[in-house]
Coordinates of C-alpha atoms in Angstrom, one line a residue:
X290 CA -0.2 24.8 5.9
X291 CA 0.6 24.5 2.4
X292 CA 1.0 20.9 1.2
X293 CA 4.3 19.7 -0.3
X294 CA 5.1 19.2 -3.7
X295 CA 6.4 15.6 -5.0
X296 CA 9.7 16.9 -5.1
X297 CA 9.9 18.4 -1.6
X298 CA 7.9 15.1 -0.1
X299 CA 10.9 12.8 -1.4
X300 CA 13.2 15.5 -0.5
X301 CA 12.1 15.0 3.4
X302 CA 11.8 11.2 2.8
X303 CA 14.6 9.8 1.3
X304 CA 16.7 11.0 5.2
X305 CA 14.3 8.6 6.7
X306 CA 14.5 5.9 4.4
X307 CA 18.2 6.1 4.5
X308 CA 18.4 5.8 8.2
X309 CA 16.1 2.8 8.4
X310 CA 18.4 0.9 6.0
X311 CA 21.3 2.1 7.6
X312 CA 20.4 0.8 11.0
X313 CA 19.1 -2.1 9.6
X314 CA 21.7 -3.3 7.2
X315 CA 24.2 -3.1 10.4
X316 CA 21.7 -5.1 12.3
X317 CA 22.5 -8.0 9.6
X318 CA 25.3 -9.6 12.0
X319 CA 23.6 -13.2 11.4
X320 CA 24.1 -13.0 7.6
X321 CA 27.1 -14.7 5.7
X322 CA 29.0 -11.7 4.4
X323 CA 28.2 -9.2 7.0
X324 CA 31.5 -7.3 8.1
X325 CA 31.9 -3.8 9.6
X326 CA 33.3 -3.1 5.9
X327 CA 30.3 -4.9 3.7
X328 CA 26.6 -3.2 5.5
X329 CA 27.4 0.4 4.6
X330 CA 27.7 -0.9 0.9
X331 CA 24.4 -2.9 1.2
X332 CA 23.1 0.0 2.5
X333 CA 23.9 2.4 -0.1
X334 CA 22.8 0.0 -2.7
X335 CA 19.1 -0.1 -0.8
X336 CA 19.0 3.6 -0.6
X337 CA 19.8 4.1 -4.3
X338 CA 16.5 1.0 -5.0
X339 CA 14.9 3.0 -3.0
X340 CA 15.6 6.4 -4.3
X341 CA 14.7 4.6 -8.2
X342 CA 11.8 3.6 -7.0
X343 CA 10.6 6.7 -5.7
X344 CA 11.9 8.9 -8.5
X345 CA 10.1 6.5 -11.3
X346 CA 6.6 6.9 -8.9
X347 CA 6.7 10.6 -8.8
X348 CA 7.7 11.1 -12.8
X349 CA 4.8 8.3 -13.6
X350 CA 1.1 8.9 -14.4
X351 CA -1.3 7.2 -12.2
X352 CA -1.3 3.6 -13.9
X353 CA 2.8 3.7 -13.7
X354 CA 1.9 4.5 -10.4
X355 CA -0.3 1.6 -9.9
X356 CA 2.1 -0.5 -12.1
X357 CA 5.2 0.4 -9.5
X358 CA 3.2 -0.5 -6.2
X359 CA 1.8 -3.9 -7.8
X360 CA 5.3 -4.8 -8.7
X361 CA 7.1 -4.2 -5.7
X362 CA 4.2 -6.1 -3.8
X363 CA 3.9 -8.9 -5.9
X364 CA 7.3 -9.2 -8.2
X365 CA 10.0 -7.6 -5.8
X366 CA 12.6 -9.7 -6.6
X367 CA 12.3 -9.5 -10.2
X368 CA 12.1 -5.9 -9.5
X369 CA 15.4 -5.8 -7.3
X370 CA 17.7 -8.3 -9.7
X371 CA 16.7 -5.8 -12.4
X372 CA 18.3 -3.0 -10.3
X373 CA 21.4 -4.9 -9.2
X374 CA 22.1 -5.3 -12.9
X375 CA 20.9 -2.0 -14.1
X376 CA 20.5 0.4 -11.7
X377 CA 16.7 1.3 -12.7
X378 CA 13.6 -0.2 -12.2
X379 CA 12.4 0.4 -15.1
X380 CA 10.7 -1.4 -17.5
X381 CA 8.0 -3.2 -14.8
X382 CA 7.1 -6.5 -16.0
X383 CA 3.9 -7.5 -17.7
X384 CA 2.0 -8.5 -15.2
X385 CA 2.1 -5.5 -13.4
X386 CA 1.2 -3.3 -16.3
X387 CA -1.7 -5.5 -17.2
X388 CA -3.0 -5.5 -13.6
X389 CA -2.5 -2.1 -13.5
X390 CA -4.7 -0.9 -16.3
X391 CA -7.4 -3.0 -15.1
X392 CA -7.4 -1.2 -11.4
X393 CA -9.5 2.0 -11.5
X394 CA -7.4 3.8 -8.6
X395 CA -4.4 3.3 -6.8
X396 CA -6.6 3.9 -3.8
X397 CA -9.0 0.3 -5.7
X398 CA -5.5 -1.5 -5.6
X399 CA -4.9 -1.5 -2.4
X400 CA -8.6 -1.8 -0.9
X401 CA -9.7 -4.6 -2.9
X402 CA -9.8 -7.8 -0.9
X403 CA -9.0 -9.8 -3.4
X404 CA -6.2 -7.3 -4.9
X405 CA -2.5 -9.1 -6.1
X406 CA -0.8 -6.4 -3.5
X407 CA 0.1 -9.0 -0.7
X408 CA -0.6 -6.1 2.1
X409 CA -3.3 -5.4 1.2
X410 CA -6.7 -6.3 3.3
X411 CA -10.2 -6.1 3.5
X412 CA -12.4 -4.7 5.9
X413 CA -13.3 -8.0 7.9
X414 CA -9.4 -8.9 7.8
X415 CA -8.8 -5.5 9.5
X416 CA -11.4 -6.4 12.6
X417 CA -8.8 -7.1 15.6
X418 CA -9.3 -10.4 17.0
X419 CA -9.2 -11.1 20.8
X420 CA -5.8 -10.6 21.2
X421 CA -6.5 -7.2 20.0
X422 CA -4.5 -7.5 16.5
X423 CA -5.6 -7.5 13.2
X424 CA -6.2 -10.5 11.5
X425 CA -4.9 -11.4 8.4
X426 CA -6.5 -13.7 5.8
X427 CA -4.4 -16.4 4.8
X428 CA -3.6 -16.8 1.1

């Protein structure tokens, strides 16, 4: 099996995405605003975030990389009001850059217990607990 490239990996992806915010932007009926007229436009607008955001992590090196997953966990909605008014998610914010070029790896971000990515978790967090789900630290 040959593995896909960047391109072809978004390519099968973005579909998904799509459908998930799609189905879940018409699942809104408890919002003010919803109407059978406003969730397809909220939904477009999430699919073209989304399709930023994945377009600015394939074009980046490995600390934009970094950068773009610390900023989404940690600064999402500076990220997002950045989009609504600009339609790009780009530039990432300080913080993000700076945490960035201090993580060796992406894979370091997101393993390190201690790490500013809120899903992040360590290994004892990941240990189920008796009701047989993970536990999650509290922060």
């Amino acid at each position: 099996v040959k593995p896909m490239s960047d391109a072809e990996a978004s390519a099968a992806l973005l579909p998904k995405v799509t459908k998930r915010l799609e189905e879940g932007m018409a699942s809104l009926t408890h919002v003010a605003g919803w109407s059978a007229d406003a969730w397809p436009k909220w939904a477009a607008h999430a699919t073209a975030f989304a399709d930023a955001w994945m377009k600015a992590f394939l074009q980046g090196d490995d600390m934009m990389r970094k950068a773009l997953v610390i900023e989404f966990h940690n600064k999402f909605g500076s990220l997002y009001e950045r989009f609504w008014r600009t339609h790009e998610v780009l530039p990432l914010t300080d913080f993000s850059l700076e945490t960035a070029k201090k993580a060796p790896s992406c894979a370091t971000v997101a393993d390190m217990p201690t790490s500013p990515v809120s899903t992040c978790v360590s290994r004892i967090e990941k240990e189920p607990k008796a009701s047989g789900k993970p536990r999650r630290r509290k922060r």
